[in-house]
PDB file of C-alpha atoms in Angstrom:
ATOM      1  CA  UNK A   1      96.745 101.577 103.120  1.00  0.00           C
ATOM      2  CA  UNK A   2      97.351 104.402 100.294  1.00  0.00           C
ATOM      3  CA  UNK A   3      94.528 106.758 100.850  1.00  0.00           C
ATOM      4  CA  UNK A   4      93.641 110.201 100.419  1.00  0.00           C
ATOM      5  CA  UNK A   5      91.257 111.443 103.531  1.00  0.00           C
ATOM      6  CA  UNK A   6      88.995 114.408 103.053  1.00  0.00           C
ATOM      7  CA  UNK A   7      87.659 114.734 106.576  1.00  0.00           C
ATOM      8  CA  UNK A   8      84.986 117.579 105.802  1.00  0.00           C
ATOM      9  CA  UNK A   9      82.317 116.080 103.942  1.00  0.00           C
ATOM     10  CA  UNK A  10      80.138 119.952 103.704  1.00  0.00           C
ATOM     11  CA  UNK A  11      81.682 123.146 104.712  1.00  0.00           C
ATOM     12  CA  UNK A  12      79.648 125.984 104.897  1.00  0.00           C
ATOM     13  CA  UNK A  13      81.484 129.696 105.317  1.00  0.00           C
ATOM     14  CA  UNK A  14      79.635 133.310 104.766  1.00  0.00           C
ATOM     15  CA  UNK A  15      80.945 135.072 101.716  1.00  0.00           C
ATOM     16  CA  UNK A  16      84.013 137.387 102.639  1.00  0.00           C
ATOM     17  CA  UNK A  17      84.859 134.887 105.008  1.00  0.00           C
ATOM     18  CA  UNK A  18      88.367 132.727 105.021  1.00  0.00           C
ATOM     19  CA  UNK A  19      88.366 129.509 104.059  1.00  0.00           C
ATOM     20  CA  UNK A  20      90.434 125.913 104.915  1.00  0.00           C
ATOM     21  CA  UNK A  21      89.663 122.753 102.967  1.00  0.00           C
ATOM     22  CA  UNK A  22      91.616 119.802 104.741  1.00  0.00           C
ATOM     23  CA  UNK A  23      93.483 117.197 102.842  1.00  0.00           C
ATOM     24  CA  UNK A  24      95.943 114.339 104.448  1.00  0.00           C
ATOM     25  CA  UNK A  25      97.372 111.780 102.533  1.00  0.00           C
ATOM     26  CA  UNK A  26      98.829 108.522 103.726  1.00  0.00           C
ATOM     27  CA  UNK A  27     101.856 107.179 101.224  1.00  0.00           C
ATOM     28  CA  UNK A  28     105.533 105.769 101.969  1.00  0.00           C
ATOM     29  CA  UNK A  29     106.841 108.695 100.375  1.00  0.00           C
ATOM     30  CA  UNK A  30     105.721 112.425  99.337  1.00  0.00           C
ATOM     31  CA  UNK A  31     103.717 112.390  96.243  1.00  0.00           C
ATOM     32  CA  UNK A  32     103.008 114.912  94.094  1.00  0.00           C
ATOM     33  CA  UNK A  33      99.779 116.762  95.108  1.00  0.00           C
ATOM     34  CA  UNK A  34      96.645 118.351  93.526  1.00  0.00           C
ATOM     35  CA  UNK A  35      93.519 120.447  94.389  1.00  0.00           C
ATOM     36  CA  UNK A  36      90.769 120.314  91.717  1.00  0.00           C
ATOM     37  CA  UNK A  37      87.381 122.247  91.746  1.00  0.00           C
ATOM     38  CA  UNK A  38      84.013 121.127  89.886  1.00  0.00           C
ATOM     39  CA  UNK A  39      81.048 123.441  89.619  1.00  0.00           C
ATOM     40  CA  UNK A  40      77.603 122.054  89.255  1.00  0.00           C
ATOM     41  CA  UNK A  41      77.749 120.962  85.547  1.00  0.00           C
ATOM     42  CA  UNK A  42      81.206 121.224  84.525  1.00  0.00           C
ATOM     43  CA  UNK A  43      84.778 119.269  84.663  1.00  0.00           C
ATOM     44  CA  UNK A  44      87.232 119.584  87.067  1.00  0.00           C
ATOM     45  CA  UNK A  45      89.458 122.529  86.926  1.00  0.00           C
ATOM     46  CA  UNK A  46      93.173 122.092  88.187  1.00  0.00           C
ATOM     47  CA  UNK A  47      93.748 125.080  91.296  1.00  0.00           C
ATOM     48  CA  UNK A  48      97.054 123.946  92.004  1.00  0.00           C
ATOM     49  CA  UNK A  49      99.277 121.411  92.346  1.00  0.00           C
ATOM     50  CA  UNK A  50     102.703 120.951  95.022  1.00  0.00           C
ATOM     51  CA  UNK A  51     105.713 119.071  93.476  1.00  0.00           C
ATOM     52  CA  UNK A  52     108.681 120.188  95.784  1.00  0.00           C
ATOM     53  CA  UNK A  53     110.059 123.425  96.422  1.00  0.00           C
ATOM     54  CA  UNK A  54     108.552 125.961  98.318  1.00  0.00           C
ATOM     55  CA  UNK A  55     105.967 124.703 100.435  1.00  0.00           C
ATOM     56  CA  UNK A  56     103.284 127.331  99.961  1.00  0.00           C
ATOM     57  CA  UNK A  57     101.520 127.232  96.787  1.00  0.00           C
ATOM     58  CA  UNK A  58      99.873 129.918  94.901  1.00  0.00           C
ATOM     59  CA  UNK A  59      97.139 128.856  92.656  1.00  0.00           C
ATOM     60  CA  UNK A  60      94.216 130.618  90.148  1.00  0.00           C
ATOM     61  CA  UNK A  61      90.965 132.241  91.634  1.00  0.00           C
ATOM     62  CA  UNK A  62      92.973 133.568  94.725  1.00  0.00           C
ATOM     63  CA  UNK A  63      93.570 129.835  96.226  1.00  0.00           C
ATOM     64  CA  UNK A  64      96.845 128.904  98.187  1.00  0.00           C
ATOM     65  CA  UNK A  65      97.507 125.558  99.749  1.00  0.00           C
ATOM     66  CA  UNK A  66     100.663 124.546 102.233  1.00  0.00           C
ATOM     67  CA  UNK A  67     102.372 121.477 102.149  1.00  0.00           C
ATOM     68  CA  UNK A  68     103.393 119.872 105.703  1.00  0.00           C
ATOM     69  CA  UNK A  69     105.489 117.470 105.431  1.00  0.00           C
ATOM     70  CA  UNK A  70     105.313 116.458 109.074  1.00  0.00           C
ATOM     71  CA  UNK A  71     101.335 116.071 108.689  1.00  0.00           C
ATOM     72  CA  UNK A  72     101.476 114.862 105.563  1.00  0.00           C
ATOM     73  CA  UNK A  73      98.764 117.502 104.768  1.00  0.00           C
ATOM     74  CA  UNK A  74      97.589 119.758 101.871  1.00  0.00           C
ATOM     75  CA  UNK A  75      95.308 122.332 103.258  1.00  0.00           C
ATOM     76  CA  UNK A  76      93.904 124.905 100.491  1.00  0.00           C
ATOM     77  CA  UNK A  77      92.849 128.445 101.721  1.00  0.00           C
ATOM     78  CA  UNK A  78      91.429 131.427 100.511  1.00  0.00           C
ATOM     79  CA  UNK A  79      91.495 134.410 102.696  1.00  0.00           C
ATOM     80  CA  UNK A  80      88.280 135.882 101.422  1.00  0.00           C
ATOM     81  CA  UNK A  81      85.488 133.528  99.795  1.00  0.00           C
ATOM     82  CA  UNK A  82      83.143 134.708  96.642  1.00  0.00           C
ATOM     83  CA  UNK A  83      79.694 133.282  96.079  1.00  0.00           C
ATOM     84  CA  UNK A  84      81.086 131.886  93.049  1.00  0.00           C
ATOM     85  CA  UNK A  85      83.743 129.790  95.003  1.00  0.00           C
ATOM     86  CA  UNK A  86      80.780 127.237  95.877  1.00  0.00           C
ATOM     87  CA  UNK A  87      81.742 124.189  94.734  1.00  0.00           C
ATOM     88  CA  UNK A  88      82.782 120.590  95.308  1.00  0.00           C
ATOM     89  CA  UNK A  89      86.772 120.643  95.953  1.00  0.00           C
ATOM     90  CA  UNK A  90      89.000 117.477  95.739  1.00  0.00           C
ATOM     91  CA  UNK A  91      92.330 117.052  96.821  1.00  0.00           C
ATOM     92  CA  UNK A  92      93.975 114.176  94.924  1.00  0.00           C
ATOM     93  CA  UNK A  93      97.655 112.601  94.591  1.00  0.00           C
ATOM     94  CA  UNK A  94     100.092 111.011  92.119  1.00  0.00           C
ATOM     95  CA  UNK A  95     101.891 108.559  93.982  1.00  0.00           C
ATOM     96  CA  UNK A  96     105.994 108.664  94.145  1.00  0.00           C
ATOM     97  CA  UNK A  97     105.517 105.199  92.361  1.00  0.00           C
ATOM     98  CA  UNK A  98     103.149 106.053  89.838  1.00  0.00           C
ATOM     99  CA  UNK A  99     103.847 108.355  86.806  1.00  0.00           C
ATOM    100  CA  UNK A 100      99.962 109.453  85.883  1.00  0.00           C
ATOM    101  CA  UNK A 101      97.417 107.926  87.938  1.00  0.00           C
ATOM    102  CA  UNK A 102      95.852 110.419  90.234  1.00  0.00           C
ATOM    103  CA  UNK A 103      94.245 109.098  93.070  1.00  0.00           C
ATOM    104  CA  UNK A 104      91.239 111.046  94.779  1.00  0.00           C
ATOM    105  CA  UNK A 105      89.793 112.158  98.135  1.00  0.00           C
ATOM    106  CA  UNK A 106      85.891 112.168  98.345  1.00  0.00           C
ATOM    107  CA  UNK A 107      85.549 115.826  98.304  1.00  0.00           C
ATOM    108  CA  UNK A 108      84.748 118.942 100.055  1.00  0.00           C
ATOM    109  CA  UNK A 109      81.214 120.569  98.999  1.00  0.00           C
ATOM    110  CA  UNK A 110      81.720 124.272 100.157  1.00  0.00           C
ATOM    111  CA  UNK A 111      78.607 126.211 100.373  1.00  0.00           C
ATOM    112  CA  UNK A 112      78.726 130.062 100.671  1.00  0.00           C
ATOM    113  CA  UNK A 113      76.229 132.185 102.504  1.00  0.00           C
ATOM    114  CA  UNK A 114      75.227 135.927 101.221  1.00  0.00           C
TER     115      UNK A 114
ATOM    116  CA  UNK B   1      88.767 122.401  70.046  1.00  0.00           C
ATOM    117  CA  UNK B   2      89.436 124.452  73.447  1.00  0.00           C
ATOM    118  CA  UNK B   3      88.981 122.053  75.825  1.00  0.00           C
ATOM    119  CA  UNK B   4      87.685 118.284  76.140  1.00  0.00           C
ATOM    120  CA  UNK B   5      84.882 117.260  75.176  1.00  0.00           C
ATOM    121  CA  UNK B   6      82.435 114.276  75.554  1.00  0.00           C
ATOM    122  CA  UNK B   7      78.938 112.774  74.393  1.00  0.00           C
ATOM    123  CA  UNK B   8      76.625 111.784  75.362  1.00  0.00           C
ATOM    124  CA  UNK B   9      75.996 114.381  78.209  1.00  0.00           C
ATOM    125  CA  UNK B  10      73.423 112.175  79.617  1.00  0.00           C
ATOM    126  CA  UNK B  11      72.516 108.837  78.914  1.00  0.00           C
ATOM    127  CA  UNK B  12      69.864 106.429  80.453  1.00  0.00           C
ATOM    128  CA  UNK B  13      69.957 102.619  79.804  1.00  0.00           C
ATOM    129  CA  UNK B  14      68.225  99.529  80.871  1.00  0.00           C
ATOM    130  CA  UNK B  15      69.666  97.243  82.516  1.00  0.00           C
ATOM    131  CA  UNK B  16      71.832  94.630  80.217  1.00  0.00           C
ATOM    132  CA  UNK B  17      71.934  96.569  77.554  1.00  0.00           C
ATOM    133  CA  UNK B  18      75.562  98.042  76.391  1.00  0.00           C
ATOM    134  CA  UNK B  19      76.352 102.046  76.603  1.00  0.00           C
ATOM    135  CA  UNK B  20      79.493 103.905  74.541  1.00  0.00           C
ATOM    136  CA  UNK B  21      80.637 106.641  75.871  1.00  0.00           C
ATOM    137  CA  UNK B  22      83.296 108.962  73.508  1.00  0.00           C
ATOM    138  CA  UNK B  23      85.804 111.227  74.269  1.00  0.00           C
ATOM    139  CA  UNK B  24      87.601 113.729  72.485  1.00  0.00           C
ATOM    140  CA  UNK B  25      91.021 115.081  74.029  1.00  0.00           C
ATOM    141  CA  UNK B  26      92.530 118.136  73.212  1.00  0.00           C
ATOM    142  CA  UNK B  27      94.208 118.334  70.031  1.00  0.00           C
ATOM    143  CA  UNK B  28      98.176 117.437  70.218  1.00  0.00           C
ATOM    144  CA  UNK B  29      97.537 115.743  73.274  1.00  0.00           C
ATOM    145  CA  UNK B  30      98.870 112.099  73.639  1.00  0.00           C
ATOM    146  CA  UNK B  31      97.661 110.737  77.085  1.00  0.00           C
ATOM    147  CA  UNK B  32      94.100 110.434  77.415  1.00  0.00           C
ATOM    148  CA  UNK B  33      92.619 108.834  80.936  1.00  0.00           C
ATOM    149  CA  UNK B  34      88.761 107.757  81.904  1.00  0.00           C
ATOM    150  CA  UNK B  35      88.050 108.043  85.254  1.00  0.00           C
ATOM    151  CA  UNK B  36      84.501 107.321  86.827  1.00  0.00           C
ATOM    152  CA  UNK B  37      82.897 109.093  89.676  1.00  0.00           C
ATOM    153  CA  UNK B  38      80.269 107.622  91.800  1.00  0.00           C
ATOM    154  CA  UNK B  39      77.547 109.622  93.113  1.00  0.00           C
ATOM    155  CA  UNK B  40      79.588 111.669  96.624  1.00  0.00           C
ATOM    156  CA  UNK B  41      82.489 110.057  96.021  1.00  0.00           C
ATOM    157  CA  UNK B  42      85.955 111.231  94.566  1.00  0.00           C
ATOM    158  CA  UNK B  43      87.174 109.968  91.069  1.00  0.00           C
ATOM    159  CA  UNK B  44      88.306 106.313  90.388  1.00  0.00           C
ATOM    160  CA  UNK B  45      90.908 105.771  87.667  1.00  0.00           C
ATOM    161  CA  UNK B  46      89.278 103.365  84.986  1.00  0.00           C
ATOM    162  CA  UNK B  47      92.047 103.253  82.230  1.00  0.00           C
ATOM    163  CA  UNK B  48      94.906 105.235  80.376  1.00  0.00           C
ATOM    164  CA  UNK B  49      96.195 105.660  76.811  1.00  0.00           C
ATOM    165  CA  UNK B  50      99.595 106.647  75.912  1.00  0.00           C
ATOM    166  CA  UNK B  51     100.464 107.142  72.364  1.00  0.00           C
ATOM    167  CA  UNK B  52     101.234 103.834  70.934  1.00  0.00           C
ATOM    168  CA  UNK B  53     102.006 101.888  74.152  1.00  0.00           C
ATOM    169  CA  UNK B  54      99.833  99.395  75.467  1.00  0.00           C
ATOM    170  CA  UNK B  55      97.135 100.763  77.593  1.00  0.00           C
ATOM    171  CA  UNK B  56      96.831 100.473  81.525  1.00  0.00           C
ATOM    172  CA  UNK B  57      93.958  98.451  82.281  1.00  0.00           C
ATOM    173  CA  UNK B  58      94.631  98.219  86.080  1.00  0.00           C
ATOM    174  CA  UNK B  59      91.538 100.464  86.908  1.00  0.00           C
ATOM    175  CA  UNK B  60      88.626  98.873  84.886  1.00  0.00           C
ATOM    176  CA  UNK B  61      86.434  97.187  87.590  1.00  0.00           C
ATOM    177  CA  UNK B  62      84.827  94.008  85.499  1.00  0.00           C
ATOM    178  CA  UNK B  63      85.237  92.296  81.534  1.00  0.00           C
ATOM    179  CA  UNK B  64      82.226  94.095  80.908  1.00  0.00           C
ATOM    180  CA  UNK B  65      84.180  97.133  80.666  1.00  0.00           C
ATOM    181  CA  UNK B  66      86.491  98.260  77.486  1.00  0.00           C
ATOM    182  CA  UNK B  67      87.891 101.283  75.850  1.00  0.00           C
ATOM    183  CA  UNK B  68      89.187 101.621  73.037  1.00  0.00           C
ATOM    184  CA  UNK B  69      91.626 104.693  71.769  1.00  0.00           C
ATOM    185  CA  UNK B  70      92.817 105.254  67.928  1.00  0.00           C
ATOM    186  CA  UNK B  71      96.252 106.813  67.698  1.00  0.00           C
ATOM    187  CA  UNK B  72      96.076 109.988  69.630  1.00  0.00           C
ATOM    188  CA  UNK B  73      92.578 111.003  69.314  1.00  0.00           C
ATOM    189  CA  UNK B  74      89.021 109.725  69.857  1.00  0.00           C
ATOM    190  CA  UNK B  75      88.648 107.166  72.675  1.00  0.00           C
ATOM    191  CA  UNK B  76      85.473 105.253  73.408  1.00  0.00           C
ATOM    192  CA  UNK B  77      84.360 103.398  77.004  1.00  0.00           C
ATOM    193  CA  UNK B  78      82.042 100.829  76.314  1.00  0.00           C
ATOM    194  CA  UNK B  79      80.209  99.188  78.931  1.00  0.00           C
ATOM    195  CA  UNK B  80      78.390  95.527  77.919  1.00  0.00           C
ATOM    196  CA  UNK B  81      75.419  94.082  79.720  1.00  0.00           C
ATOM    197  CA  UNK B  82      74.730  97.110  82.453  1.00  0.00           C
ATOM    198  CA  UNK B  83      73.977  97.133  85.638  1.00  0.00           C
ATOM    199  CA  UNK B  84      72.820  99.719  88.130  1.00  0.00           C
ATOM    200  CA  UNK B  85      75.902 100.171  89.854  1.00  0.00           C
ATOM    201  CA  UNK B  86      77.289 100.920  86.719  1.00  0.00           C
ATOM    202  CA  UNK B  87      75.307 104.173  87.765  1.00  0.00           C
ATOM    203  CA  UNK B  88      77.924 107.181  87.713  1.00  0.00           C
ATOM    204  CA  UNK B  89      79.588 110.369  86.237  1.00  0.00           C
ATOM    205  CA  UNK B  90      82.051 108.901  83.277  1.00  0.00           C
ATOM    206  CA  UNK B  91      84.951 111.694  83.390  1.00  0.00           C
ATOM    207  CA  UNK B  92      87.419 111.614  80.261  1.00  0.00           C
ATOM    208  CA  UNK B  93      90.615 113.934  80.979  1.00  0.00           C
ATOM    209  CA  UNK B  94      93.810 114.359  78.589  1.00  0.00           C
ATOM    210  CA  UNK B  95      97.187 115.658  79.135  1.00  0.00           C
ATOM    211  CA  UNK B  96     100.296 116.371  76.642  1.00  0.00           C
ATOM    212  CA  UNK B  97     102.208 113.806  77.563  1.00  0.00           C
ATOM    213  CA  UNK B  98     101.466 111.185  80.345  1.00  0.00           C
ATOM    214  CA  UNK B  99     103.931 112.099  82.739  1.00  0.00           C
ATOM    215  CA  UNK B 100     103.308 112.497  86.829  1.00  0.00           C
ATOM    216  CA  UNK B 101     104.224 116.811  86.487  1.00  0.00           C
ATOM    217  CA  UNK B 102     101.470 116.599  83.698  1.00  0.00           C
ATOM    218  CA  UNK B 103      98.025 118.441  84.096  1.00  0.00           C
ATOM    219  CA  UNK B 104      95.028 116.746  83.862  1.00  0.00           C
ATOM    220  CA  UNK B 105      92.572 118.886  82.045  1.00  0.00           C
ATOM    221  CA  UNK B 106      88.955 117.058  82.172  1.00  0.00           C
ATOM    222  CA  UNK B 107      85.862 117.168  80.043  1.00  0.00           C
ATOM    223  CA  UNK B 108      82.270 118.008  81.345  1.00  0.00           C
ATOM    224  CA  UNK B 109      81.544 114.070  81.739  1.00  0.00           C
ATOM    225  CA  UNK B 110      78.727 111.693  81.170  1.00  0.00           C
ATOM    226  CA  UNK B 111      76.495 111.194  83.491  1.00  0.00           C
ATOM    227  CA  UNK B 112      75.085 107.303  83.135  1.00  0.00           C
ATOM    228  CA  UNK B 113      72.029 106.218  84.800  1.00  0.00           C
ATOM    229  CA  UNK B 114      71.059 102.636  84.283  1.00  0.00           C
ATOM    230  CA  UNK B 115      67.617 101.741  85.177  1.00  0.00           C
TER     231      UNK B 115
END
């Protein structure tokens, strides 16, 4: 089935620390892919997104993600996390046969020690 | 304004009583989408507006759901006869123009609890 997997439900990393958020996707063909952050009380905000191209992505607040192809992964990193990076982070998809719906993981809360 | 907005913020309901939920995209934008987030889960596409075409329904989980959208502006989610697994975060998000390179940009949500 279509599905976008999450596998880490809670991460928790000490601030200064480098960060990996996993995502894997599982569709016929590559689709276009997303990573979104929410903070307690507020709407998603769009980090970055992978269309083709270069598979390393730069996004805002410092975030990069890789696309691998032979995974079929999305893995966002951040070499050095801030206190304000804690958040709940989803990775989500627009299918190759779809022109606007985007289809969600469950999330990644990321907690940041002092 | 700036960004997306919605109202209520918060709104608690009995159960079997109806609940509207509004949205206000950013101006100039013509695709507006509702999505609806369950409590630690990811985001579940309800419906979609797109200018003047007809609207995608595919997402909307029961009758009791509708939304309504007038030109390229306000939309409303109504939800008739709750029930508690109604029970979630309503997200509204807009984008210029529909397509799959489009961003999403989301409002702040309402978060429905029905009793």
């Amino acid at each position: 089935a279509q599905s976008v997997t999450q596998p880490d439900i809670h991460i928790t990393v000490s601030e200064g620390a480098s960060l990996e958020l996993r995502c894997n996707y599982s569709y016929g063909a590559t689709p276009y892919l997303f990573w979104y952050v929410q903070s307690p009380g507020q709407g998603l905000q769009l980090l970055l997104k992978y269309f083709s191209g270069d598979t390393l992505v730069q996004g805002i607040k410092g975030f990069e993600a890789e696309f691998k192809r032979s995974q079929s992964s999305f893995n966002l990193r951040k070499p050095s996390v801030h206190w304000s990076d804690a958040a709940e982070y989803f990775c989500a998809v627009v299918p190759w046969d779809s022109s606007y719906k985007l289809i969600f993981g469950s999330g990644t809360r990321l907690l940041v020690r002092p | 304004g700036a960004g997306v907005s919605q109202s209520p913020s918060n709104k608690v309901t009995e159960k079997g009583k109806d609940v509207e939920l509004r949205c206000d995209p950013i101006s100039g934008h013509t695709a507006l989408y509702w999505y609806r987030q369950r409590l630690g889960q990811g985001l579940e596409f309800l419906i979609y507006f797109q200018g003047n075409s007809a609207p995608d329904k595919s997402g909307l989980p029961s009758d009791r759901f509708s939304a309504e959208r007038t030109g390229e502006s306000v939309s409303t989610l109504t939800i008739q006869r709750t029930q508690q697994e109604d029970s979630a975060v309503y997200l509204c998000a807009s984008s210029s123009h529909g397509g799959r390179e489009d961003t999403q940009y989301f409002g702040p949500g309402t978060r429905l609890t029905v009793l």
